[in-house]
mmCIF file of C-alpha atoms in Angstrom:
data_model
loop_
_atom_site.group_PDB
_atom_site.id
_atom_site.type_symbol
_atom_site.label_atom_id
_atom_site.label_comp_id
_atom_site.label_asym_id
_atom_site.label_seq_id
_atom_site.Cartn_x
_atom_site.Cartn_y
_atom_site.Cartn_z
ATOM 1 C CA GLY A 264 -42.056 -50.775 53.685
ATOM 2 C CA GLU A 265 -45.753 -51.487 53.859
ATOM 3 C CA ASN A 266 -46.959 -54.781 52.372
ATOM 4 C CA VAL A 267 -50.456 -54.453 50.940
ATOM 5 C CA GLU A 268 -52.557 -57.261 49.559
ATOM 6 C CA GLN A 269 -55.972 -57.098 47.977
ATOM 7 C CA HIS A 270 -58.407 -59.939 47.479
ATOM 8 C CA PRO A 271 -59.895 -60.979 45.207
ATOM 9 C CA SER A 272 -57.946 -59.807 42.161
ATOM 10 C CA THR A 273 -61.078 -60.160 40.029
ATOM 11 C CA LEU A 274 -64.705 -60.072 41.107
ATOM 12 C CA SER A 275 -67.616 -60.735 38.787
ATOM 13 C CA VAL A 276 -71.152 -60.048 40.020
ATOM 14 C CA GLN A 277 -74.640 -59.599 38.647
ATOM 15 C CA GLU A 278 -76.224 -56.179 38.714
ATOM 16 C CA GLY A 279 -77.919 -55.682 42.059
ATOM 17 C CA ASP A 280 -75.597 -58.017 43.956
ATOM 18 C CA SER A 281 -73.203 -56.874 46.667
ATOM 19 C CA ALA A 282 -69.426 -56.813 46.265
ATOM 20 C CA VAL A 283 -66.766 -56.946 48.965
ATOM 21 C CA ILE A 284 -63.056 -56.316 48.458
ATOM 22 C CA LYS A 285 -60.565 -56.874 51.255
ATOM 23 C CA CYS A 286 -57.249 -55.139 51.821
ATOM 24 C CA THR A 287 -54.625 -56.462 54.215
ATOM 25 C CA TYR A 288 -51.694 -54.314 55.314
ATOM 26 C CA SER A 289 -48.603 -54.907 57.411
ATOM 27 C CA ASP A 290 -47.705 -51.580 59.055
ATOM 28 C CA SER A 291 -49.480 -51.295 62.392
ATOM 29 C CA ALA A 292 -48.749 -47.544 62.366
ATOM 30 C CA SER A 293 -51.004 -46.998 59.353
ATOM 31 C CA ASN A 294 -53.897 -44.728 60.253
ATOM 32 C CA TYR A 295 -55.471 -43.671 56.974
ATOM 33 C CA PHE A 296 -57.354 -46.151 54.803
ATOM 34 C CA PRO A 297 -58.683 -44.993 51.439
ATOM 35 C CA TRP A 298 -60.208 -46.753 48.462
ATOM 36 C CA TYR A 299 -59.674 -45.473 44.928
ATOM 37 C CA LYS A 300 -61.651 -46.323 41.813
ATOM 38 C CA GLN A 301 -59.993 -46.346 38.399
ATOM 39 C CA GLU A 302 -62.231 -46.630 35.371
ATOM 40 C CA LEU A 303 -60.709 -47.889 32.145
ATOM 41 C CA GLY A 304 -58.331 -45.323 30.708
ATOM 42 C CA LYS A 305 -58.962 -42.855 33.521
ATOM 43 C CA ARG A 306 -57.146 -41.634 36.589
ATOM 44 C CA PRO A 307 -57.676 -43.140 40.051
ATOM 45 C CA GLN A 308 -60.180 -41.226 42.161
ATOM 46 C CA LEU A 309 -60.929 -41.460 45.851
ATOM 47 C CA ILE A 310 -64.343 -42.934 46.563
ATOM 48 C CA ILE A 311 -64.252 -43.404 50.322
ATOM 49 C CA ASP A 312 -61.757 -43.279 53.157
ATOM 50 C CA ILE A 313 -61.618 -43.979 56.863
ATOM 51 C CA ARG A 314 -59.291 -43.020 59.650
ATOM 52 C CA SER A 315 -58.107 -45.283 62.426
ATOM 53 C CA ASN A 316 -60.369 -43.890 65.104
ATOM 54 C CA VAL A 317 -63.469 -45.051 63.224
ATOM 55 C CA GLY A 318 -64.595 -48.623 62.567
ATOM 56 C CA GLU A 319 -67.013 -48.063 59.732
ATOM 57 C CA LYS A 320 -68.040 -45.350 57.319
ATOM 58 C CA LYS A 321 -70.855 -45.360 54.823
ATOM 59 C CA ASP A 322 -71.663 -43.192 51.827
ATOM 60 C CA GLN A 323 -74.836 -44.230 50.011
ATOM 61 C CA ARG A 324 -74.102 -47.607 48.367
ATOM 62 C CA ILE A 325 -70.487 -47.843 49.439
ATOM 63 C CA ALA A 326 -68.991 -48.479 52.856
ATOM 64 C CA VAL A 327 -65.601 -49.168 54.351
ATOM 65 C CA THR A 328 -64.988 -51.221 57.477
ATOM 66 C CA LEU A 329 -61.735 -51.324 59.397
ATOM 67 C CA ASN A 330 -60.271 -53.961 61.680
ATOM 68 C CA LYS A 331 -57.048 -52.465 63.038
ATOM 69 C CA THR A 332 -56.320 -55.454 65.254
ATOM 70 C CA ALA A 333 -56.304 -57.797 62.298
ATOM 71 C CA LYS A 334 -54.824 -55.129 59.999
ATOM 72 C CA HIS A 335 -57.356 -55.242 57.259
ATOM 73 C CA PHE A 336 -60.096 -53.059 55.846
ATOM 74 C CA SER A 337 -62.801 -53.784 53.328
ATOM 75 C CA LEU A 338 -64.801 -52.003 50.664
ATOM 76 C CA HIS A 339 -68.471 -52.908 50.457
ATOM 77 C CA ILE A 340 -70.626 -51.978 47.477
ATOM 78 C CA THR A 341 -74.331 -52.772 47.635
ATOM 79 C CA GLU A 342 -76.847 -52.872 44.788
ATOM 80 C CA THR A 343 -74.055 -52.900 42.219
ATOM 81 C CA GLN A 344 -74.610 -51.183 38.893
ATOM 82 C CA PRO A 345 -72.753 -51.555 35.564
ATOM 83 C CA GLU A 346 -71.090 -48.180 36.155
ATOM 84 C CA ASP A 347 -69.419 -49.661 39.246
ATOM 85 C CA SER A 348 -67.287 -51.758 36.873
ATOM 86 C CA ALA A 349 -63.712 -50.571 37.392
ATOM 87 C CA VAL A 350 -60.467 -51.413 39.149
ATOM 88 C CA TYR A 351 -60.465 -50.633 42.857
ATOM 89 C CA PHE A 352 -57.294 -49.933 44.819
ATOM 90 C CA CYS A 353 -56.678 -49.687 48.532
ATOM 91 C CA ALA A 354 -53.805 -47.462 49.672
ATOM 92 C CA PRO A 355 -53.170 -47.535 53.426
ATOM 93 C CA SER A 356 -50.777 -44.940 54.768
ATOM 94 C CA GLY A 357 -49.651 -43.014 57.810
ATOM 95 C CA GLY A 358 -46.887 -45.219 59.084
ATOM 96 C CA SER A 359 -44.646 -43.819 56.379
ATOM 97 C CA TYR A 360 -45.125 -40.848 54.139
ATOM 98 C CA ILE A 361 -46.043 -43.025 51.215
ATOM 99 C CA PRO A 362 -49.502 -44.312 50.303
ATOM 100 C CA THR A 363 -48.788 -47.877 49.176
ATOM 101 C CA PHE A 364 -51.298 -49.154 46.652
ATOM 102 C CA GLY A 365 -52.557 -52.701 46.449
ATOM 103 C CA ARG A 366 -52.429 -54.482 43.077
ATOM 104 C CA GLY A 367 -56.074 -53.699 42.462
ATOM 105 C CA THR A 368 -59.335 -55.604 42.166
ATOM 106 C CA SER A 369 -61.108 -55.668 38.844
ATOM 107 C CA LEU A 370 -64.860 -55.518 39.501
ATOM 108 C CA ILE A 371 -67.137 -56.556 36.654
ATOM 109 C CA VAL A 372 -70.851 -55.939 37.044
ATOM 110 C CA HIS A 373 -72.964 -57.818 34.521
ATOM 111 C CA PRO A 374 -76.262 -56.190 33.532
ATOM 112 C CA ASP B 5 -61.199 -32.367 36.840
ATOM 113 C CA SER B 6 -58.746 -33.032 39.699
ATOM 114 C CA GLY B 7 -56.827 -29.797 39.235
ATOM 115 C CA VAL B 8 -53.610 -31.720 38.554
ATOM 116 C CA THR B 9 -52.203 -31.217 35.076
ATOM 117 C CA GLN B 10 -49.832 -33.603 33.370
ATOM 118 C CA THR B 11 -48.102 -33.205 30.024
ATOM 119 C CA PRO B 12 -47.670 -34.756 27.590
ATOM 120 C CA LYS B 13 -50.664 -37.106 27.572
ATOM 121 C CA HIS B 14 -49.014 -39.479 25.149
ATOM 122 C CA LEU B 15 -45.387 -39.958 24.191
ATOM 123 C CA ILE B 16 -43.811 -42.423 21.797
ATOM 124 C CA THR B 17 -40.063 -42.707 21.682
ATOM 125 C CA ALA B 18 -37.250 -45.144 20.962
ATOM 126 C CA THR B 19 -35.016 -47.165 23.228
ATOM 127 C CA GLY B 20 -32.045 -45.253 24.537
ATOM 128 C CA GLN B 21 -33.810 -41.905 24.391
ATOM 129 C CA ARG B 22 -34.631 -39.486 27.204
ATOM 130 C CA VAL B 23 -37.988 -37.915 28.013
ATOM 131 C CA THR B 24 -39.340 -35.451 30.537
ATOM 132 C CA LEU B 25 -42.811 -35.659 32.022
ATOM 133 C CA ARG B 26 -44.302 -32.596 33.628
ATOM 134 C CA CYS B 27 -46.813 -32.182 36.433
ATOM 135 C CA SER B 28 -48.542 -29.141 37.879
ATOM 136 C CA PRO B 29 -50.187 -29.888 41.226
ATOM 137 C CA ARG B 30 -53.471 -28.512 42.498
ATOM 138 C CA SER B 31 -53.306 -24.954 43.664
ATOM 139 C CA GLY B 32 -52.113 -24.956 47.267
ATOM 140 C CA ASP B 33 -50.876 -28.547 47.333
ATOM 141 C CA LEU B 34 -47.261 -28.819 48.420
ATOM 142 C CA SER B 35 -46.763 -32.578 47.950
ATOM 143 C CA VAL B 36 -46.238 -34.228 44.592
ATOM 144 C CA TYR B 37 -46.061 -37.988 44.130
ATOM 145 C CA TRP B 38 -45.033 -39.906 41.017
ATOM 146 C CA TYR B 39 -46.414 -43.382 40.342
ATOM 147 C CA GLN B 40 -45.802 -45.845 37.518
ATOM 148 C CA GLN B 41 -48.600 -48.102 36.294
ATOM 149 C CA SER B 42 -47.717 -50.925 33.903
ATOM 150 C CA LEU B 43 -50.148 -53.402 32.337
ATOM 151 C CA ASP B 44 -51.798 -55.572 34.996
ATOM 152 C CA GLN B 45 -49.775 -53.823 37.656
ATOM 153 C CA GLY B 46 -50.826 -51.654 40.494
ATOM 154 C CA LEU B 47 -49.507 -48.202 41.123
ATOM 155 C CA GLN B 48 -45.813 -48.387 41.894
ATOM 156 C CA PHE B 49 -44.546 -45.485 43.946
ATOM 157 C CA LEU B 50 -41.516 -43.765 42.462
ATOM 158 C CA ILE B 51 -40.794 -40.587 44.411
ATOM 159 C CA GLN B 52 -42.381 -37.836 46.512
ATOM 160 C CA TYR B 53 -41.530 -34.160 46.827
ATOM 161 C CA TYR B 54 -42.759 -31.737 49.425
ATOM 162 C CA ASN B 55 -42.337 -28.012 48.969
ATOM 163 C CA GLY B 56 -39.345 -28.426 46.708
ATOM 164 C CA GLU B 57 -37.518 -31.122 48.636
ATOM 165 C CA GLU B 58 -37.366 -34.851 48.061
ATOM 166 C CA ARG B 59 -39.338 -36.519 50.838
ATOM 167 C CA ALA B 60 -39.483 -40.200 50.019
ATOM 168 C CA LYS B 61 -38.150 -42.544 47.416
ATOM 169 C CA GLY B 62 -39.597 -45.806 46.180
ATOM 170 C CA ASN B 63 -38.264 -48.304 43.679
ATOM 171 C CA ILE B 64 -37.138 -45.614 41.284
ATOM 172 C CA LEU B 65 -34.479 -46.674 38.821
ATOM 173 C CA GLU B 66 -31.176 -44.811 38.728
ATOM 174 C CA ARG B 67 -31.992 -43.883 35.106
ATOM 175 C CA PHE B 68 -34.959 -41.912 36.430
ATOM 176 C CA SER B 69 -34.766 -38.622 38.279
ATOM 177 C CA ALA B 70 -37.187 -35.962 39.378
ATOM 178 C CA GLN B 71 -37.350 -32.522 40.863
ATOM 179 C CA GLN B 72 -39.861 -30.026 42.166
ATOM 180 C CA PHE B 73 -39.396 -26.399 41.254
ATOM 181 C CA PRO B 74 -40.086 -23.261 43.334
ATOM 182 C CA ASP B 75 -43.483 -22.849 41.653
ATOM 183 C CA LEU B 76 -44.214 -26.421 42.870
ATOM 184 C CA HIS B 77 -44.489 -28.021 39.459
ATOM 185 C CA SER B 78 -42.530 -31.235 39.120
ATOM 186 C CA GLU B 79 -40.704 -33.012 36.343
ATOM 187 C CA LEU B 80 -39.848 -36.693 35.999
ATOM 188 C CA ASN B 81 -36.886 -37.405 33.768
ATOM 189 C CA LEU B 82 -36.516 -40.855 32.256
ATOM 190 C CA SER B 83 -33.273 -41.626 30.437
ATOM 191 C CA SER B 84 -31.689 -44.524 28.538
ATOM 192 C CA LEU B 85 -35.200 -45.758 27.960
ATOM 193 C CA GLU B 86 -35.904 -49.464 27.677
ATOM 194 C CA LEU B 87 -38.921 -51.316 26.349
ATOM 195 C CA GLY B 88 -39.937 -52.158 29.900
ATOM 196 C CA ASP B 89 -40.297 -48.490 30.766
ATOM 197 C CA SER B 90 -43.454 -48.340 28.681
ATOM 198 C CA ALA B 91 -46.174 -47.495 31.177
ATOM 199 C CA LEU B 92 -48.650 -44.922 32.375
ATOM 200 C CA TYR B 93 -46.982 -42.411 34.654
ATOM 201 C CA PHE B 94 -49.234 -40.645 37.122
ATOM 202 C CA CYS B 95 -48.559 -37.587 39.143
ATOM 203 C CA ALA B 96 -50.645 -36.941 42.237
ATOM 204 C CA SER B 97 -50.737 -34.079 44.665
ATOM 205 C CA SER B 98 -51.963 -33.638 48.209
ATOM 206 C CA THR B 99 -52.054 -30.902 50.793
ATOM 207 C CA GLY B 100 -49.954 -32.513 53.483
ATOM 208 C CA THR B 101 -46.796 -34.532 53.581
ATOM 209 C CA GLY B 102 -47.477 -37.444 55.854
ATOM 210 C CA GLY B 103 -49.378 -39.626 53.425
ATOM 211 C CA ILE B 104 -52.649 -38.775 55.139
ATOM 212 C CA GLY B 105 -55.440 -37.425 53.024
ATOM 213 C CA GLU B 106 -56.702 -37.732 49.494
ATOM 214 C CA LEU B 107 -54.343 -37.987 46.570
ATOM 215 C CA PHE B 108 -55.518 -36.035 43.528
ATOM 216 C CA PHE B 109 -54.276 -37.678 40.338
ATOM 217 C CA GLY B 110 -53.571 -36.159 36.983
ATOM 218 C CA GLU B 111 -54.743 -37.847 33.798
ATOM 219 C CA GLY B 112 -51.378 -39.522 33.382
ATOM 220 C CA SER B 113 -48.697 -39.570 30.718
ATOM 221 C CA ARG B 114 -48.671 -42.702 28.611
ATOM 222 C CA LEU B 115 -45.141 -43.544 27.533
ATOM 223 C CA THR B 116 -44.512 -46.039 24.750
ATOM 224 C CA VAL B 117 -40.922 -47.081 24.100
ATOM 225 C CA LEU B 118 -40.345 -48.786 20.746
#
């Protein structure tokens, strides 16, 4: 099955700083690369995704970049705000039917 | 609101017991996924159904079973419960079957085994 690793496991930043979370996957057939945000006690929700024919996608303060050759994709959050504090999961899929989730990155944004 | 409904929200039971968790997917979604989330753990894939048929299986214990009914709702049955089964169980639905596209998660069912 797909091996998915996220780094770092915890990221602490000051409000206004940028945050970058990296996801490495093993299945070269993967072609869908989403990021989910899970606030404390809540369900995971999709915040941005990218497909393999695109290298970068941006939506306001968040962006995802994909390097298919190196088999990794990254979540970029600029001008972080306290409400960005949450656990972020990557979940590459396409090679199999199953979105495989990383172990998550806990982002803490200090006011 | 994701449109995915899970019941019960909370469940407390004893070791050795059996419970059933229920999930109603979004209207029109044919795929249902079950994930287990323990403390400090990611989302562990258990099983997927598509239009009533089992499509993929993850590290689901033999004590656990699931099914998807003709109306597309799904149930996850957990039996001979152990303390380690305490976790948050999420159901998610999607339109397609190939793992491509957004997963819509329910609010989860928190199971506590005492």
